[in-house]
Short mmCIF file of C-alpha atoms in Angstrom, two decimals:
data_model
loop_
_atom_site.label_atom_id
_atom_site.label_comp_id
_atom_site.label_asym_id
_atom_site.label_seq_id
_atom_site.Cartn_x
_atom_site.Cartn_y
_atom_site.Cartn_z
CA MET A 520 -0.01 0.00 0.00
CA GLY A 521 3.04 2.27 0.21
CA LEU A 522 3.57 4.95 2.80
CA ALA A 523 0.58 6.16 4.80
CA ARG A 524 -0.97 9.34 3.41
CA ARG A 525 -0.75 12.32 5.69
CA ILE A 526 -3.30 14.87 6.90
CA ILE A 527 -1.75 18.25 7.65
CA PRO A 528 -3.53 21.24 9.16
CA CYS A 529 -1.97 24.56 8.10
CA LEU A 530 -1.89 27.54 10.40
CA ASP A 531 -1.25 30.94 8.82
CA VAL A 532 0.10 33.16 11.56
CA LYS A 533 -0.12 36.95 11.62
CA ASN A 534 0.79 38.99 14.71
CA GLY A 535 0.78 35.89 16.84
CA GLU A 536 -2.71 34.62 15.86
CA THR A 537 -3.99 32.13 13.32
CA VAL A 538 -5.83 33.69 10.34
CA LYS A 539 -7.59 32.27 7.29
CA GLY A 540 -8.81 33.88 4.05
CA THR A 541 -10.16 33.07 0.59
CA ASN A 542 -7.93 33.20 -2.54
CA PHE A 543 -5.17 34.61 -0.26
CA VAL A 544 -7.27 37.66 0.91
CA ASN A 545 -10.06 38.58 3.36
CA LEU A 546 -8.37 37.21 6.44
CA ARG A 547 -10.28 36.38 9.64
CA SER A 548 -9.00 35.19 13.01
CA ALA A 549 -9.01 31.44 13.79
CA GLY A 550 -7.40 31.44 17.29
CA ASP A 551 -4.11 30.88 19.10
CA PRO A 552 -1.67 28.87 16.92
CA VAL A 553 -0.12 26.91 19.80
CA GLU A 554 -3.48 25.94 21.32
CA LEU A 555 -4.79 24.98 17.84
CA GLY A 556 -1.64 22.94 17.17
CA LYS A 557 -2.03 21.12 20.49
CA ALA A 558 -5.61 20.31 19.65
CA TYR A 559 -4.74 19.02 16.18
CA SER A 560 -1.97 16.84 17.66
CA ARG A 561 -4.49 15.31 20.07
CA MET A 562 -6.96 14.76 17.24
CA GLY A 563 -4.47 12.71 15.23
CA ALA A 564 -3.03 15.16 12.68
CA ASP A 565 0.09 13.64 11.12
CA GLU A 566 2.03 16.90 10.83
CA LEU A 567 1.44 20.64 11.13
CA VAL A 568 2.54 23.62 8.99
CA PHE A 569 2.90 27.10 10.48
CA LEU A 570 3.35 29.98 8.07
CA ASP A 571 4.37 33.51 9.13
CA ILE A 572 2.37 35.31 6.46
CA THR A 573 3.72 38.82 7.04
CA ALA A 574 7.27 38.09 8.29
CA SER A 575 8.50 41.61 8.97
CA TYR A 576 11.42 41.81 11.40
CA GLU A 577 9.45 42.32 14.63
CA GLU A 578 6.82 39.71 13.74
CA ARG A 579 9.58 37.29 12.82
CA LYS A 580 10.83 37.56 16.39
CA THR A 581 7.31 36.87 17.67
CA PHE A 582 7.08 33.93 15.29
CA THR A 583 10.31 32.40 16.51
CA GLU A 584 9.06 32.57 20.07
CA MET A 585 5.88 30.84 18.95
CA VAL A 586 7.93 28.05 17.25
CA THR A 587 9.70 27.46 20.59
CA ARG A 588 6.31 27.21 22.37
CA VAL A 589 4.98 24.82 19.70
CA ALA A 590 8.05 22.56 20.00
CA ARG A 591 7.62 22.46 23.77
CA GLU A 592 3.97 21.44 23.67
CA ILE A 593 3.46 19.41 20.46
CA ASN A 594 4.84 15.94 19.75
CA ILE A 595 4.22 15.59 15.98
CA PRO A 596 6.51 16.93 13.22
CA PHE A 597 5.92 20.48 12.12
CA THR A 598 7.14 22.70 9.29
CA VAL A 599 7.55 26.46 9.49
CA GLY A 600 7.74 29.00 6.67
CA GLY A 601 7.56 32.68 5.89
CA GLY A 602 10.40 35.16 5.56
CA ILE A 603 13.12 32.52 5.19
CA ASN A 604 15.77 34.04 2.97
CA GLU A 605 19.10 32.59 4.09
CA LEU A 606 20.69 29.78 6.06
CA SER A 607 20.68 31.77 9.28
CA ASP A 608 16.84 31.93 9.14
CA VAL A 609 16.70 28.17 8.73
CA GLU A 610 19.14 27.65 11.56
CA ARG A 611 17.14 29.95 13.85
CA LEU A 612 13.86 28.10 13.25
CA LEU A 613 15.37 24.62 13.49
CA TYR A 614 17.13 25.65 16.70
CA ALA A 615 13.73 26.89 17.99
CA GLY A 616 12.38 23.37 17.45
CA ALA A 617 10.95 23.12 13.95
CA ASP A 618 11.45 19.82 12.04
CA LYS A 619 11.34 21.29 8.52
CA VAL A 620 11.29 24.67 6.82
CA SER A 621 9.18 25.79 3.87
CA ILE A 622 10.61 28.24 1.37
CA ASN A 623 8.75 29.89 -1.50
CA SER A 624 9.57 33.39 -2.75
CA ALA A 625 13.21 33.21 -1.66
CA ALA A 626 13.67 29.95 -3.63
CA LEU A 627 12.22 31.48 -6.77
CA ARG A 628 14.45 34.50 -6.45
CA ARG A 629 17.59 32.50 -5.60
CA PRO A 630 17.20 28.78 -6.34
CA GLU A 631 20.66 28.07 -4.89
CA LEU A 632 19.07 28.41 -1.43
CA ILE A 633 17.46 24.99 -1.90
CA GLU A 634 20.89 23.42 -2.50
CA GLU A 635 22.38 25.23 0.45
CA ILE A 636 19.65 24.05 2.85
CA ALA A 637 19.81 20.48 1.55
CA LYS A 638 23.60 20.37 1.80
CA ARG A 639 23.74 21.88 5.30
CA PHE A 640 20.69 20.30 6.97
CA GLY A 641 19.56 17.48 4.61
CA SER A 642 16.87 17.35 1.92
CA GLN A 643 14.25 16.14 4.44
CA VAL A 644 14.39 19.62 6.07
CA CYS A 645 13.65 21.53 2.86
CA VAL A 646 10.01 21.86 1.72
CA VAL A 647 9.62 23.98 -1.41
CA ALA A 648 6.20 25.62 -1.37
CA ILE A 649 4.76 26.65 -4.72
CA ASP A 650 1.81 29.03 -4.99
CA ALA A 651 0.54 28.71 -8.56
CA LYS A 652 -2.40 29.95 -10.54
CA GLN A 653 -3.83 28.59 -13.77
CA ASP A 654 -4.81 31.34 -16.15
CA LEU A 655 -4.90 32.48 -19.74
CA TYR A 656 -2.22 34.97 -20.66
CA PRO A 657 -1.40 36.56 -24.04
CA GLU A 658 2.00 34.91 -24.11
CA THR A 659 0.50 31.42 -23.90
CA ASP A 660 -1.52 31.82 -27.14
CA GLY A 661 -4.80 31.25 -25.31
CA GLU A 662 -3.58 28.09 -23.55
CA ALA A 663 -4.25 27.85 -19.83
CA ARG A 664 -0.94 27.47 -17.99
CA TRP A 665 0.13 27.29 -14.36
CA PHE A 666 2.35 30.21 -13.32
CA CYS A 667 4.15 30.50 -9.97
CA TYR A 668 3.55 33.50 -7.74
CA LEU A 669 5.74 35.37 -5.26
CA LYS A 670 5.00 37.38 -2.10
CA GLY A 671 2.05 35.37 -0.79
CA GLY A 672 0.33 35.26 -4.16
CA ARG A 673 0.69 38.99 -4.97
CA GLU A 674 3.20 38.87 -7.81
CA ARG A 675 3.19 36.63 -10.88
CA THR A 676 6.45 35.25 -12.20
CA SER A 677 7.29 33.71 -15.60
CA HIS A 678 8.04 30.36 -13.91
CA ASP A 679 5.93 27.41 -15.06
CA LEU A 680 4.69 25.27 -12.13
CA PHE A 681 5.92 21.94 -13.51
CA GLU A 682 9.29 23.21 -14.72
CA TRP A 683 9.93 24.90 -11.37
CA ALA A 684 8.87 21.81 -9.40
CA HIS A 685 11.38 19.73 -11.43
CA GLU A 686 14.14 22.23 -10.77
CA ALA A 687 13.34 22.33 -7.05
CA GLN A 688 13.62 18.54 -6.90
CA GLU A 689 16.92 18.56 -8.84
CA ARG A 690 18.36 21.14 -6.46
CA GLY A 691 17.55 19.02 -3.41
CA ALA A 692 13.99 19.77 -2.20
CA GLY A 693 12.66 17.00 -0.01
CA GLU A 694 8.98 17.78 -0.67
CA ILE A 695 6.79 20.04 -2.80
CA LEU A 696 3.91 21.85 -1.15
CA PHE A 697 1.69 22.86 -4.07
CA THR A 698 -1.12 25.38 -3.40
CA SER A 699 -3.54 26.14 -6.16
CA MET A 700 -4.46 29.80 -5.82
CA ASN A 701 -7.54 29.19 -8.01
CA HIS A 702 -8.81 26.67 -5.41
CA ASP A 703 -7.61 28.30 -2.16
CA GLY A 704 -10.39 28.73 0.38
CA VAL A 705 -13.12 28.09 -2.26
CA LYS A 706 -13.85 24.57 -0.91
CA GLN A 707 -14.59 23.07 -4.34
CA GLY A 708 -11.85 20.42 -4.25
CA TYR A 709 -8.10 20.24 -4.87
CA ALA A 710 -6.41 20.78 -8.27
CA CYS A 711 -6.29 17.00 -8.87
CA GLU A 712 -5.18 17.15 -12.50
CA ALA A 713 -2.14 19.27 -11.69
CA LEU A 714 -1.43 17.17 -8.61
CA ALA A 715 -1.49 13.97 -10.63
CA ARG A 716 0.95 15.42 -13.13
CA LEU A 717 3.31 16.56 -10.38
CA SER A 718 3.08 13.17 -8.62
CA GLY A 719 3.70 11.34 -11.89
CA GLU A 720 6.67 13.43 -12.97
CA LEU A 721 8.48 13.80 -9.64
CA SER A 722 9.97 11.25 -7.22
CA ILE A 723 9.63 13.36 -4.04
CA PRO A 724 6.39 13.64 -2.01
CA ILE A 725 3.73 16.12 -3.11
CA ILE A 726 1.54 17.88 -0.55
CA ALA A 727 -1.83 19.07 -1.89
CA SER A 728 -3.09 22.42 -0.72
CA GLY A 729 -6.00 24.65 -1.63
CA GLY A 730 -9.62 23.59 -2.06
CA ALA A 731 -10.68 21.23 0.71
CA GLY A 732 -14.37 21.59 1.52
CA CYS A 733 -15.54 18.06 2.39
CA LYS A 734 -14.12 14.62 3.17
CA GLU A 735 -14.54 13.48 -0.44
CA HIS A 736 -12.07 16.21 -1.57
CA PHE A 737 -9.33 14.61 0.55
CA ARG A 738 -10.12 11.19 -0.99
CA GLU A 739 -9.85 12.71 -4.46
CA ALA A 740 -6.51 14.34 -3.64
CA PHE A 741 -5.17 10.88 -2.83
CA THR A 742 -6.95 8.78 -5.47
CA LYS A 743 -7.10 11.17 -8.45
CA GLY A 744 -4.27 13.52 -7.55
CA HIS A 745 -1.97 10.79 -6.15
CA ALA A 746 -0.82 13.29 -3.48
CA ASP A 747 1.28 12.00 -0.56
CA ALA A 748 -0.31 14.42 1.86
CA ALA A 749 -3.32 16.75 1.95
CA LEU A 750 -3.11 20.12 3.71
CA ALA A 751 -6.10 22.20 4.75
CA ALA A 752 -6.91 25.12 7.02
CA SER A 753 -10.41 26.53 7.41
CA VAL A 754 -12.29 23.18 7.41
CA PHE A 755 -10.19 22.19 10.41
CA HIS A 756 -9.95 25.64 12.15
CA PHE A 757 -13.71 26.21 12.12
CA GLY A 758 -14.62 22.61 13.03
CA GLU A 759 -16.25 21.71 9.69
CA ILE A 760 -14.34 18.42 9.33
CA PRO A 761 -13.11 16.71 12.51
CA ILE A 762 -9.75 15.03 11.85
CA PRO A 763 -10.63 11.64 13.50
CA GLU A 764 -13.83 11.46 11.39
CA LEU A 765 -11.87 12.34 8.23
CA LYS A 766 -9.24 9.68 8.85
CA GLN A 767 -11.86 7.00 9.62
CA TYR A 768 -13.66 7.89 6.37
CA LEU A 769 -10.41 7.68 4.36
CA HIS A 770 -9.56 4.37 5.97
CA ASN A 771 -13.01 3.02 5.06
CA GLU A 772 -12.40 4.19 1.48
CA GLY A 773 -9.34 1.96 1.33
CA ILE A 774 -6.71 4.71 1.71
CA ASN A 775 -3.64 3.88 3.81
CA ILE A 776 -3.89 6.34 6.67
CA ARG A 777 -2.68 6.35 10.28
CA LEU A 778 -5.65 6.08 12.63
#
C-alpha cells in the first residue's frame, strides 16, 4: 500500500494569531496557533505547517518565540515558513524546534538556497512551497498554464509550475507543497489534474493544498491527484471536518492512513 498518506492542518500566523482567508485575501482570526496545534496533535493530525504570512522583522521575532512554544507542547513533526531568505533563518527556526522549513519566494528569487539548505541540513528539512495559478495569458496563445507566484500570491512570475517543481527537486528539495491559488479557500476540491501530473513526474512527495471543503475532496486528492499528503486550514480551524472522522472515512475508502 506504500507509505501512509498524511493529513496536515496549516496555520497561517499573523501578529501571533492564526488567520484564514479566501484566494489569499479577506483574512479572519481562527485562534491561538499553539493551542490549535495542540488540539490538532491530540486529534491525530500527522504533521502541522505554520506559516508566518507577514514576516517583517518584529513579527519574525514573535514567530520564533511561537515556534519554541509549539516545540515544547506538540509531539508531531511540524514545518515552518515565511520570511526565510538565508541559512541563518533556517538555523534559527530549526534551533527553536521546527522539524522542517518551507521556502517559497526566496527559492524562486535565488534557487541556490534549496541546495544550500539540503547540503547543510539534509533534503528532508527543505520543503519547497509553490503558490501557482492557472490562467490564460497573451504569451501562452490562449492556452491555460500554471504560473508560480511570489510574495504570498501577490506577484506573478514567468516560472511554469511543472518546470519549477522539477528544478526544485533537482536542487535538493525534500517535498513540494503545491497550493492552487484558484482553489484556495473556495472549498470546491483540490487541483487534482495538476497534482496527478506533479506526482507522476516527480519522485519526491507532493503535498496538496487549496480547495478542501468536504471529506470527499481529501479522498480525491489521494486517489485522483496521487498526493502523498493533503493540507487544509479553514475546514479544520472552524470545526467543519473533525480530523478523527476524516481519517476513519479515508480508511473506510481503502486509503492507507494512520488512525
